[in-house]
Amino acid sequence: MKNYSLVWVALWALLCGGASPSVADLDNPGGSIDRIEKDIEQIQQLIATNKSRLESYQEQVKELTEAHQKAEEKAAETQRECNQVKEEFNAARAKAVEAQVQCEDTRKKVLQKQQEEPEFKQLKTLLDLTQRDWEAQQARVLLALSEQAEYQGLQTLLGDARLRADPEAQRIEFRTAFNRCQYPGNTGVTDRPHGKGRAGKRQRGCRSSKETRRTQIPYGNSQ
């Protein structure tokens, strides 16, 4: 229907816009019809050509639309990848900052350790000196104790020698020991206990009075 409309429009244009029919056309109406038919054929060819061009343009528009849609999808995917890369970059930068802070802390600790090292060596040297001094003092104490024990042994030997050389001292020593056995409350050198009351109980291991009387005192003539 559209083709016929275009044909009538073309015919109307040719009839109205074209030159007025010549005398030959009026004398030969068939020639005028032939020319009109040729014009109609040209118009139909032009319409077919334009239609094919229109279809070609529509196909190109379709392809361009699809390409544009694919480009938009690719751009969106690229944007997502870009955002992901940006996030990874931010995370890596945060880790780098954290590593830098840790590195700075480690450097400060190393510097502090280097500053404390001479003081540590000095304290260690002082500790070693104190340890050696303490060991020397301990050795001197042990030597003094051994010398004291030796001195006490010599004092005991000297006392025994003096006791054997002095009969009176032997008698006093024996009487004191006897009183301790017979009268535990008495620590003096007299023959009887101090104070009033009965004599104290004899200690374990001491001899009885009868045994004492039967025993000869081995200290000269003293009784």
JSON list of C-alpha atoms in Angstrom, two decimals:
[
{"chain": "A", "resi": 1, "resn": "MET", "atom": "CA", "xyz": [0.00, 0.00, 0.00]},
{"chain": "A", "resi": 2, "resn": "LYS", "atom": "CA", "xyz": [2.88, 2.33, 0.80]},
{"chain": "A", "resi": 3, "resn": "ASN", "atom": "CA", "xyz": [4.46, 1.57, -2.60]},
{"chain": "A", "resi": 4, "resn": "TYR", "atom": "CA", "xyz": [1.29, 2.64, -4.43]},
{"chain": "A", "resi": 5, "resn": "SER", "atom": "CA", "xyz": [1.09, 5.82, -2.41]},
{"chain": "A", "resi": 6, "resn": "LEU", "atom": "CA", "xyz": [4.67, 6.63, -3.31]},
{"chain": "A", "resi": 7, "resn": "VAL", "atom": "CA", "xyz": [3.90, 5.92, -6.95]},
{"chain": "A", "resi": 8, "resn": "TRP", "atom": "CA", "xyz": [0.95, 8.29, -6.95]},
{"chain": "A", "resi": 9, "resn": "VAL", "atom": "CA", "xyz": [3.06, 10.93, -5.21]},
{"chain": "A", "resi": 10, "resn": "ALA", "atom": "CA", "xyz": [5.76, 10.51, -7.83]},
{"chain": "A", "resi": 11, "resn": "LEU", "atom": "CA", "xyz": [3.23, 10.69, -10.63]},
{"chain": "A", "resi": 12, "resn": "TRP", "atom": "CA", "xyz": [1.68, 13.79, -9.13]},
{"chain": "A", "resi": 13, "resn": "ALA", "atom": "CA", "xyz": [5.10, 15.37, -8.88]},
{"chain": "A", "resi": 14, "resn": "LEU", "atom": "CA", "xyz": [5.91, 14.54, -12.45]},
{"chain": "A", "resi": 15, "resn": "LEU", "atom": "CA", "xyz": [2.59, 15.80, -13.71]},
{"chain": "A", "resi": 16, "resn": "CYS", "atom": "CA", "xyz": [2.53, 18.95, -11.63]},
{"chain": "A", "resi": 17, "resn": "GLY", "atom": "CA", "xyz": [6.18, 19.77, -11.39]},
{"chain": "A", "resi": 18, "resn": "GLY", "atom": "CA", "xyz": [7.33, 18.63, -14.77]},
{"chain": "A", "resi": 19, "resn": "ALA", "atom": "CA", "xyz": [7.22, 20.48, -18.05]},
{"chain": "A", "resi": 20, "resn": "SER", "atom": "CA", "xyz": [3.97, 20.88, -19.78]},
{"chain": "A", "resi": 21, "resn": "PRO", "atom": "CA", "xyz": [3.30, 18.20, -22.36]},
{"chain": "A", "resi": 22, "resn": "SER", "atom": "CA", "xyz": [4.63, 19.04, -25.73]},
{"chain": "A", "resi": 23, "resn": "VAL", "atom": "CA", "xyz": [2.68, 19.07, -28.98]},
{"chain": "A", "resi": 24, "resn": "ALA", "atom": "CA", "xyz": [4.24, 15.72, -29.82]},
{"chain": "A", "resi": 25, "resn": "ASP", "atom": "CA", "xyz": [2.97, 14.27, -26.57]},
{"chain": "A", "resi": 26, "resn": "LEU", "atom": "CA", "xyz": [-0.47, 15.54, -27.29]},
{"chain": "A", "resi": 27, "resn": "ASP", "atom": "CA", "xyz": [-0.34, 14.16, -30.77]},
{"chain": "A", "resi": 28, "resn": "ASN", "atom": "CA", "xyz": [1.04, 10.83, -29.45]},
{"chain": "A", "resi": 29, "resn": "PRO", "atom": "CA", "xyz": [-0.58, 9.97, -26.13]},
{"chain": "A", "resi": 30, "resn": "GLY", "atom": "CA", "xyz": [1.03, 6.52, -26.07]},
{"chain": "A", "resi": 31, "resn": "GLY", "atom": "CA", "xyz": [4.51, 8.03, -25.91]},
{"chain": "A", "resi": 32, "resn": "SER", "atom": "CA", "xyz": [3.57, 10.00, -22.86]},
{"chain": "A", "resi": 33, "resn": "ILE", "atom": "CA", "xyz": [2.32, 6.84, -21.15]},
{"chain": "A", "resi": 34, "resn": "ASP", "atom": "CA", "xyz": [5.56, 5.03, -21.94]},
{"chain": "A", "resi": 35, "resn": "ARG", "atom": "CA", "xyz": [7.56, 7.84, -20.42]},
{"chain": "A", "resi": 36, "resn": "ILE", "atom": "CA", "xyz": [5.38, 7.79, -17.32]},
{"chain": "A", "resi": 37, "resn": "GLU", "atom": "CA", "xyz": [5.85, 4.04, -16.97]},
{"chain": "A", "resi": 38, "resn": "LYS", "atom": "CA", "xyz": [9.63, 4.51, -17.24]},
{"chain": "A", "resi": 39, "resn": "ASP", "atom": "CA", "xyz": [9.45, 7.12, -14.54]},
{"chain": "A", "resi": 40, "resn": "ILE", "atom": "CA", "xyz": [7.41, 4.77, -12.38]},
{"chain": "A", "resi": 41, "resn": "GLU", "atom": "CA", "xyz": [10.04, 2.03, -12.87]},
{"chain": "A", "resi": 42, "resn": "GLN", "atom": "CA", "xyz": [12.80, 4.45, -11.87]},
{"chain": "A", "resi": 43, "resn": "ILE", "atom": "CA", "xyz": [10.81, 5.46, -8.81]},
{"chain": "A", "resi": 44, "resn": "GLN", "atom": "CA", "xyz": [10.28, 1.80, -7.87]},
{"chain": "A", "resi": 45, "resn": "GLN", "atom": "CA", "xyz": [14.00, 1.12, -8.31]},
{"chain": "A", "resi": 46, "resn": "LEU", "atom": "CA", "xyz": [14.76, 4.12, -6.16]},
{"chain": "A", "resi": 47, "resn": "ILE", "atom": "CA", "xyz": [12.33, 2.90, -3.52]},
{"chain": "A", "resi": 48, "resn": "ALA", "atom": "CA", "xyz": [13.91, -0.59, -3.60]},
{"chain": "A", "resi": 49, "resn": "THR", "atom": "CA", "xyz": [17.39, 0.92, -3.31]},
{"chain": "A", "resi": 50, "resn": "ASN", "atom": "CA", "xyz": [16.35, 3.13, -0.41]},
{"chain": "A", "resi": 51, "resn": "LYS", "atom": "CA", "xyz": [14.63, 0.18, 1.23]},
{"chain": "A", "resi": 52, "resn": "SER", "atom": "CA", "xyz": [17.79, -1.92, 1.00]},
{"chain": "A", "resi": 53, "resn": "ARG", "atom": "CA", "xyz": [19.79, 1.01, 2.35]},
{"chain": "A", "resi": 54, "resn": "LEU", "atom": "CA", "xyz": [17.29, 1.41, 5.17]},
{"chain": "A", "resi": 55, "resn": "GLU", "atom": "CA", "xyz": [17.55, -2.28, 6.03]},
{"chain": "A", "resi": 56, "resn": "SER", "atom": "CA", "xyz": [21.33, -1.97, 5.90]},
{"chain": "A", "resi": 57, "resn": "TYR", "atom": "CA", "xyz": [21.17, 1.07, 8.18]},
{"chain": "A", "resi": 58, "resn": "GLN", "atom": "CA", "xyz": [18.84, -0.76, 10.54]},
{"chain": "A", "resi": 59, "resn": "GLU", "atom": "CA", "xyz": [21.23, -3.72, 10.63]},
{"chain": "A", "resi": 60, "resn": "GLN", "atom": "CA", "xyz": [24.12, -1.36, 11.32]},
{"chain": "A", "resi": 61, "resn": "VAL", "atom": "CA", "xyz": [22.11, 0.33, 14.06]},
{"chain": "A", "resi": 62, "resn": "LYS", "atom": "CA", "xyz": [21.33, -3.06, 15.54]},
{"chain": "A", "resi": 63, "resn": "GLU", "atom": "CA", "xyz": [24.99, -4.06, 15.44]},
{"chain": "A", "resi": 64, "resn": "LEU", "atom": "CA", "xyz": [26.00, -0.73, 16.91]},
{"chain": "A", "resi": 65, "resn": "THR", "atom": "CA", "xyz": [23.40, -1.12, 19.66]},
{"chain": "A", "resi": 66, "resn": "GLU", "atom": "CA", "xyz": [24.65, -4.60, 20.48]},
{"chain": "A", "resi": 67, "resn": "ALA", "atom": "CA", "xyz": [28.24, -3.37, 20.38]},
{"chain": "A", "resi": 68, "resn": "HIS", "atom": "CA", "xyz": [27.31, -0.46, 22.63]},
{"chain": "A", "resi": 69, "resn": "GLN", "atom": "CA", "xyz": [25.59, -2.82, 25.07]},
{"chain": "A", "resi": 70, "resn": "LYS", "atom": "CA", "xyz": [28.62, -5.10, 25.07]},
{"chain": "A", "resi": 71, "resn": "ALA", "atom": "CA", "xyz": [30.84, -2.09, 25.56]},
{"chain": "A", "resi": 72, "resn": "GLU", "atom": "CA", "xyz": [28.72, -1.00, 28.53]},
{"chain": "A", "resi": 73, "resn": "GLU", "atom": "CA", "xyz": [28.93, -4.49, 30.02]},
{"chain": "A", "resi": 74, "resn": "LYS", "atom": "CA", "xyz": [32.68, -4.51, 29.44]},
{"chain": "A", "resi": 75, "resn": "ALA", "atom": "CA", "xyz": [32.95, -1.08, 31.01]},
{"chain": "A", "resi": 76, "resn": "ALA", "atom": "CA", "xyz": [30.97, -2.25, 34.05]},
{"chain": "A", "resi": 77, "resn": "GLU", "atom": "CA", "xyz": [33.19, -5.33, 34.37]},
{"chain": "A", "resi": 78, "resn": "THR", "atom": "CA", "xyz": [36.27, -3.15, 33.98]},
{"chain": "A", "resi": 79, "resn": "GLN", "atom": "CA", "xyz": [34.91, -0.82, 36.67]},
{"chain": "A", "resi": 80, "resn": "ARG", "atom": "CA", "xyz": [34.39, -3.77, 39.03]},
{"chain": "A", "resi": 81, "resn": "GLU", "atom": "CA", "xyz": [37.92, -4.98, 38.35]},
{"chain": "A", "resi": 82, "resn": "CYS", "atom": "CA", "xyz": [39.18, -1.46, 38.90]},
{"chain": "A", "resi": 83, "resn": "ASN", "atom": "CA", "xyz": [37.34, -1.24, 42.23]},
{"chain": "A", "resi": 84, "resn": "GLN", "atom": "CA", "xyz": [38.76, -4.61, 43.27]},
{"chain": "A", "resi": 85, "resn": "VAL", "atom": "CA", "xyz": [42.26, -3.52, 42.32]},
{"chain": "A", "resi": 86, "resn": "LYS", "atom": "CA", "xyz": [41.71, -0.30, 44.24]},
{"chain": "A", "resi": 87, "resn": "GLU", "atom": "CA", "xyz": [40.60, -2.23, 47.33]},
{"chain": "A", "resi": 88, "resn": "GLU", "atom": "CA", "xyz": [43.61, -4.54, 47.04]},
{"chain": "A", "resi": 89, "resn": "PHE", "atom": "CA", "xyz": [45.85, -1.51, 46.64]},
{"chain": "A", "resi": 90, "resn": "ASN", "atom": "CA", "xyz": [44.36, 0.12, 49.74]},
{"chain": "A", "resi": 91, "resn": "ALA", "atom": "CA", "xyz": [44.81, -3.11, 51.71]},
{"chain": "A", "resi": 92, "resn": "ALA", "atom": "CA", "xyz": [48.40, -3.42, 50.50]},
{"chain": "A", "resi": 93, "resn": "ARG", "atom": "CA", "xyz": [49.05, 0.21, 51.39]},
{"chain": "A", "resi": 94, "resn": "ALA", "atom": "CA", "xyz": [47.58, -0.34, 54.88]},
{"chain": "A", "resi": 95, "resn": "LYS", "atom": "CA", "xyz": [49.83, -3.38, 55.32]},
{"chain": "A", "resi": 96, "resn": "ALA", "atom": "CA", "xyz": [52.78, -1.35, 54.09]},
{"chain": "A", "resi": 97, "resn": "VAL", "atom": "CA", "xyz": [52.01, 1.38, 56.63]},
{"chain": "A", "resi": 98, "resn": "GLU", "atom": "CA", "xyz": [51.68, -1.22, 59.39]},
{"chain": "A", "resi": 99, "resn": "ALA", "atom": "CA", "xyz": [54.95, -2.84, 58.32]},
{"chain": "A", "resi": 100, "resn": "GLN", "atom": "CA", "xyz": [56.61, 0.56, 58.33]},
{"chain": "A", "resi": 101, "resn": "VAL", "atom": "CA", "xyz": [55.34, 1.23, 61.86]},
{"chain": "A", "resi": 102, "resn": "GLN", "atom": "CA", "xyz": [56.62, -2.16, 63.01]},
{"chain": "A", "resi": 103, "resn": "CYS", "atom": "CA", "xyz": [59.93, -1.49, 61.31]},
{"chain": "A", "resi": 104, "resn": "GLU", "atom": "CA", "xyz": [60.19, 1.85, 63.09]},
{"chain": "A", "resi": 105, "resn": "ASP", "atom": "CA", "xyz": [59.38, 0.21, 66.43]},
{"chain": "A", "resi": 106, "resn": "THR", "atom": "CA", "xyz": [62.00, -2.46, 65.78]},
{"chain": "A", "resi": 107, "resn": "ARG", "atom": "CA", "xyz": [64.55, 0.20, 64.86]},
{"chain": "A", "resi": 108, "resn": "LYS", "atom": "CA", "xyz": [63.81, 2.08, 68.08]},
{"chain": "A", "resi": 109, "resn": "LYS", "atom": "CA", "xyz": [64.16, -1.13, 70.09]},
{"chain": "A", "resi": 110, "resn": "VAL", "atom": "CA", "xyz": [67.46, -1.89, 68.38]},
{"chain": "A", "resi": 111, "resn": "LEU", "atom": "CA", "xyz": [68.74, 1.60, 69.12]},
{"chain": "A", "resi": 112, "resn": "GLN", "atom": "CA", "xyz": [67.59, 1.30, 72.73]},
{"chain": "A", "resi": 113, "resn": "LYS", "atom": "CA", "xyz": [69.27, -2.10, 72.97]},
{"chain": "A", "resi": 114, "resn": "GLN", "atom": "CA", "xyz": [72.46, -0.65, 71.54]},
{"chain": "A", "resi": 115, "resn": "GLN", "atom": "CA", "xyz": [72.31, 2.16, 74.08]},
{"chain": "A", "resi": 116, "resn": "GLU", "atom": "CA", "xyz": [71.63, -0.27, 76.92]},
{"chain": "A", "resi": 117, "resn": "GLU", "atom": "CA", "xyz": [74.35, -2.70, 75.84]},
{"chain": "A", "resi": 118, "resn": "PRO", "atom": "CA", "xyz": [77.28, -0.73, 77.37]},
{"chain": "A", "resi": 119, "resn": "GLU", "atom": "CA", "xyz": [75.33, -0.36, 80.62]},
{"chain": "A", "resi": 120, "resn": "PHE", "atom": "CA", "xyz": [74.51, -4.07, 80.51]},
{"chain": "A", "resi": 121, "resn": "LYS", "atom": "CA", "xyz": [78.16, -4.92, 79.99]},
{"chain": "A", "resi": 122, "resn": "GLN", "atom": "CA", "xyz": [79.11, -2.61, 82.85]},
{"chain": "A", "resi": 123, "resn": "LEU", "atom": "CA", "xyz": [76.54, -4.23, 85.14]},
{"chain": "A", "resi": 124, "resn": "LYS", "atom": "CA", "xyz": [77.73, -7.69, 84.10]},
{"chain": "A", "resi": 125, "resn": "THR", "atom": "CA", "xyz": [81.31, -6.73, 84.83]},
{"chain": "A", "resi": 126, "resn": "LEU", "atom": "CA", "xyz": [80.25, -5.38, 88.22]},
{"chain": "A", "resi": 127, "resn": "LEU", "atom": "CA", "xyz": [78.29, -8.57, 88.87]},
{"chain": "A", "resi": 128, "resn": "ASP", "atom": "CA", "xyz": [81.31, -10.68, 87.97]},
{"chain": "A", "resi": 129, "resn": "LEU", "atom": "CA", "xyz": [83.49, -8.63, 90.29]},
{"chain": "A", "resi": 130, "resn": "THR", "atom": "CA", "xyz": [80.90, -8.94, 93.06]},
{"chain": "A", "resi": 131, "resn": "GLN", "atom": "CA", "xyz": [80.70, -12.69, 92.46]},
{"chain": "A", "resi": 132, "resn": "ARG", "atom": "CA", "xyz": [84.46, -13.06, 92.67]},
{"chain": "A", "resi": 133, "resn": "ASP", "atom": "CA", "xyz": [84.56, -10.85, 95.78]},
{"chain": "A", "resi": 134, "resn": "TRP", "atom": "CA", "xyz": [81.78, -12.92, 97.37]},
{"chain": "A", "resi": 135, "resn": "GLU", "atom": "CA", "xyz": [83.64, -16.14, 96.57]},
{"chain": "A", "resi": 136, "resn": "ALA", "atom": "CA", "xyz": [86.79, -14.68, 98.10]},
{"chain": "A", "resi": 137, "resn": "GLN", "atom": "CA", "xyz": [84.85, -13.58, 101.18]},
{"chain": "A", "resi": 138, "resn": "GLN", "atom": "CA", "xyz": [83.31, -17.04, 101.47]},
{"chain": "A", "resi": 139, "resn": "ALA", "atom": "CA", "xyz": [86.72, -18.63, 101.18]},
{"chain": "A", "resi": 140, "resn": "ARG", "atom": "CA", "xyz": [88.00, -16.33, 103.92]},
{"chain": "A", "resi": 141, "resn": "VAL", "atom": "CA", "xyz": [84.99, -17.18, 106.10]},
{"chain": "A", "resi": 142, "resn": "LEU", "atom": "CA", "xyz": [85.57, -20.90, 105.61]},
{"chain": "A", "resi": 143, "resn": "LEU", "atom": "CA", "xyz": [89.23, -20.42, 106.39]},
{"chain": "A", "resi": 144, "resn": "ALA", "atom": "CA", "xyz": [88.33, -18.44, 109.51]},
{"chain": "A", "resi": 145, "resn": "LEU", "atom": "CA", "xyz": [85.88, -21.15, 110.60]},
{"chain": "A", "resi": 146, "resn": "SER", "atom": "CA", "xyz": [88.48, -23.83, 110.10]},
{"chain": "A", "resi": 147, "resn": "GLU", "atom": "CA", "xyz": [91.01, -21.75, 111.99]},
{"chain": "A", "resi": 148, "resn": "GLN", "atom": "CA", "xyz": [88.44, -21.17, 114.75]},
{"chain": "A", "resi": 149, "resn": "ALA", "atom": "CA", "xyz": [87.74, -24.91, 114.99]},
{"chain": "A", "resi": 150, "resn": "GLU", "atom": "CA", "xyz": [91.44, -25.57, 115.08]},
{"chain": "A", "resi": 151, "resn": "TYR", "atom": "CA", "xyz": [91.85, -22.87, 117.74]},
{"chain": "A", "resi": 152, "resn": "GLN", "atom": "CA", "xyz": [89.04, -24.36, 119.80]},
{"chain": "A", "resi": 153, "resn": "GLY", "atom": "CA", "xyz": [90.63, -27.78, 119.49]},
{"chain": "A", "resi": 154, "resn": "LEU", "atom": "CA", "xyz": [93.92, -26.33, 120.65]},
{"chain": "A", "resi": 155, "resn": "GLN", "atom": "CA", "xyz": [92.13, -24.58, 123.52]},
{"chain": "A", "resi": 156, "resn": "THR", "atom": "CA", "xyz": [90.54, -27.89, 124.53]},
{"chain": "A", "resi": 157, "resn": "LEU", "atom": "CA", "xyz": [93.87, -29.65, 124.40]},
{"chain": "A", "resi": 158, "resn": "LEU", "atom": "CA", "xyz": [95.44, -26.82, 126.37]},
{"chain": "A", "resi": 159, "resn": "GLY", "atom": "CA", "xyz": [92.66, -26.98, 128.98]},
{"chain": "A", "resi": 160, "resn": "ASP", "atom": "CA", "xyz": [93.07, -30.75, 129.29]},
{"chain": "A", "resi": 161, "resn": "ALA", "atom": "CA", "xyz": [96.79, -30.31, 129.70]},
{"chain": "A", "resi": 162, "resn": "ARG", "atom": "CA", "xyz": [96.31, -27.66, 132.37]},
{"chain": "A", "resi": 163, "resn": "LEU", "atom": "CA", "xyz": [93.73, -29.84, 134.13]},
{"chain": "A", "resi": 164, "resn": "ARG", "atom": "CA", "xyz": [96.08, -32.80, 134.23]},
{"chain": "A", "resi": 165, "resn": "ALA", "atom": "CA", "xyz": [98.86, -30.56, 135.53]},
{"chain": "A", "resi": 166, "resn": "ASP", "atom": "CA", "xyz": [96.72, -29.02, 138.36]},
{"chain": "A", "resi": 167, "resn": "PRO", "atom": "CA", "xyz": [95.34, -31.51, 140.98]},
{"chain": "A", "resi": 168, "resn": "GLU", "atom": "CA", "xyz": [93.17, -28.85, 142.61]},
{"chain": "A", "resi": 169, "resn": "ALA", "atom": "CA", "xyz": [91.54, -28.05, 139.27]},
{"chain": "A", "resi": 170, "resn": "GLN", "atom": "CA", "xyz": [90.98, -31.78, 138.76]},
{"chain": "A", "resi": 171, "resn": "ARG", "atom": "CA", "xyz": [89.26, -32.05, 142.15]},
{"chain": "A", "resi": 172, "resn": "ILE", "atom": "CA", "xyz": [87.00, -29.04, 141.43]},
{"chain": "A", "resi": 173, "resn": "GLU", "atom": "CA", "xyz": [86.09, -30.40, 138.00]},
{"chain": "A", "resi": 174, "resn": "PHE", "atom": "CA", "xyz": [85.26, -33.82, 139.45]},
{"chain": "A", "resi": 175, "resn": "ARG", "atom": "CA", "xyz": [83.23, -32.37, 142.32]},
{"chain": "A", "resi": 176, "resn": "THR", "atom": "CA", "xyz": [81.28, -30.14, 139.89]},
{"chain": "A", "resi": 177, "resn": "ALA", "atom": "CA", "xyz": [80.44, -33.12, 137.69]},
{"chain": "A", "resi": 178, "resn": "PHE", "atom": "CA", "xyz": [79.48, -35.16, 140.75]},
{"chain": "A", "resi": 179, "resn": "ASN", "atom": "CA", "xyz": [77.15, -32.44, 142.02]},
{"chain": "A", "resi": 180, "resn": "ARG", "atom": "CA", "xyz": [75.51, -32.17, 138.60]},
{"chain": "A", "resi": 181, "resn": "CYS", "atom": "CA", "xyz": [74.76, -35.89, 138.64]},
{"chain": "A", "resi": 182, "resn": "GLN", "atom": "CA", "xyz": [73.54, -35.98, 142.25]},
{"chain": "A", "resi": 183, "resn": "TYR", "atom": "CA", "xyz": [71.75, -32.63, 142.35]},
{"chain": "A", "resi": 184, "resn": "PRO", "atom": "CA", "xyz": [70.64, -31.43, 138.91]},
{"chain": "A", "resi": 185, "resn": "GLY", "atom": "CA", "xyz": [69.63, -28.05, 140.32]},
{"chain": "A", "resi": 186, "resn": "ASN", "atom": "CA", "xyz": [73.15, -27.28, 141.54]},
{"chain": "A", "resi": 187, "resn": "THR", "atom": "CA", "xyz": [75.80, -26.01, 139.14]},
{"chain": "A", "resi": 188, "resn": "GLY", "atom": "CA", "xyz": [78.32, -24.88, 141.74]},
{"chain": "A", "resi": 189, "resn": "VAL", "atom": "CA", "xyz": [81.42, -26.57, 143.10]},
{"chain": "A", "resi": 190, "resn": "THR", "atom": "CA", "xyz": [80.24, -27.06, 146.71]},
{"chain": "A", "resi": 191, "resn": "ASP", "atom": "CA", "xyz": [79.51, -30.47, 148.24]},
{"chain": "A", "resi": 192, "resn": "ARG", "atom": "CA", "xyz": [75.81, -29.73, 148.85]},
{"chain": "A", "resi": 193, "resn": "PRO", "atom": "CA", "xyz": [73.11, -28.13, 146.70]},
{"chain": "A", "resi": 194, "resn": "HIS", "atom": "CA", "xyz": [72.09, -24.53, 147.23]},
{"chain": "A", "resi": 195, "resn": "GLY", "atom": "CA", "xyz": [68.74, -23.68, 148.84]},
{"chain": "A", "resi": 196, "resn": "LYS", "atom": "CA", "xyz": [66.44, -25.72, 151.02]},
{"chain": "A", "resi": 197, "resn": "GLY", "atom": "CA", "xyz": [64.52, -28.89, 150.50]},
{"chain": "A", "resi": 198, "resn": "ARG", "atom": "CA", "xyz": [65.42, -32.44, 149.46]},
{"chain": "A", "resi": 199, "resn": "ALA", "atom": "CA", "xyz": [68.16, -33.23, 147.05]},
{"chain": "A", "resi": 200, "resn": "GLY", "atom": "CA", "xyz": [67.32, -33.29, 143.38]},
{"chain": "A", "resi": 201, "resn": "LYS", "atom": "CA", "xyz": [66.75, -36.47, 141.41]},
{"chain": "A", "resi": 202, "resn": "ARG", "atom": "CA", "xyz": [69.87, -38.11, 140.05]},
{"chain": "A", "resi": 203, "resn": "GLN", "atom": "CA", "xyz": [70.29, -37.73, 136.28]},
{"chain": "A", "resi": 204, "resn": "ARG", "atom": "CA", "xyz": [70.35, -40.70, 133.95]},
{"chain": "A", "resi": 205, "resn": "GLY", "atom": "CA", "xyz": [73.82, -42.14, 133.45]},
{"chain": "A", "resi": 206, "resn": "CYS", "atom": "CA", "xyz": [75.23, -40.78, 136.73]},
{"chain": "A", "resi": 207, "resn": "ARG", "atom": "CA", "xyz": [76.62, -43.16, 139.32]},
{"chain": "A", "resi": 208, "resn": "SER", "atom": "CA", "xyz": [74.85, -43.82, 142.61]},
{"chain": "A", "resi": 209, "resn": "SER", "atom": "CA", "xyz": [76.28, -42.61, 145.91]},
{"chain": "A", "resi": 210, "resn": "LYS", "atom": "CA", "xyz": [77.43, -46.14, 146.77]},
{"chain": "A", "resi": 211, "resn": "GLU", "atom": "CA", "xyz": [79.15, -46.48, 143.42]},
{"chain": "A", "resi": 212, "resn": "THR", "atom": "CA", "xyz": [80.72, -43.10, 143.96]},
{"chain": "A", "resi": 213, "resn": "ARG", "atom": "CA", "xyz": [81.96, -44.06, 147.41]},
{"chain": "A", "resi": 214, "resn": "ARG", "atom": "CA", "xyz": [83.41, -47.27, 146.04]},
{"chain": "A", "resi": 215, "resn": "THR", "atom": "CA", "xyz": [85.17, -45.41, 143.25]},
{"chain": "A", "resi": 216, "resn": "GLN", "atom": "CA", "xyz": [88.55, -44.06, 144.07]},
{"chain": "A", "resi": 217, "resn": "ILE", "atom": "CA", "xyz": [89.06, -40.49, 143.02]},
{"chain": "A", "resi": 218, "resn": "PRO", "atom": "CA", "xyz": [91.97, -40.58, 140.52]},
{"chain": "A", "resi": 219, "resn": "TYR", "atom": "CA", "xyz": [93.19, -37.09, 141.28]},
{"chain": "A", "resi": 220, "resn": "GLY", "atom": "CA", "xyz": [96.02, -37.35, 143.75]},
{"chain": "A", "resi": 221, "resn": "ASN", "atom": "CA", "xyz": [95.21, -37.20, 147.45]},
{"chain": "A", "resi": 222, "resn": "SER", "atom": "CA", "xyz": [92.02, -35.15, 147.10]},
{"chain": "A", "resi": 223, "resn": "GLN", "atom": "CA", "xyz": [88.81, -36.71, 148.47]}
]
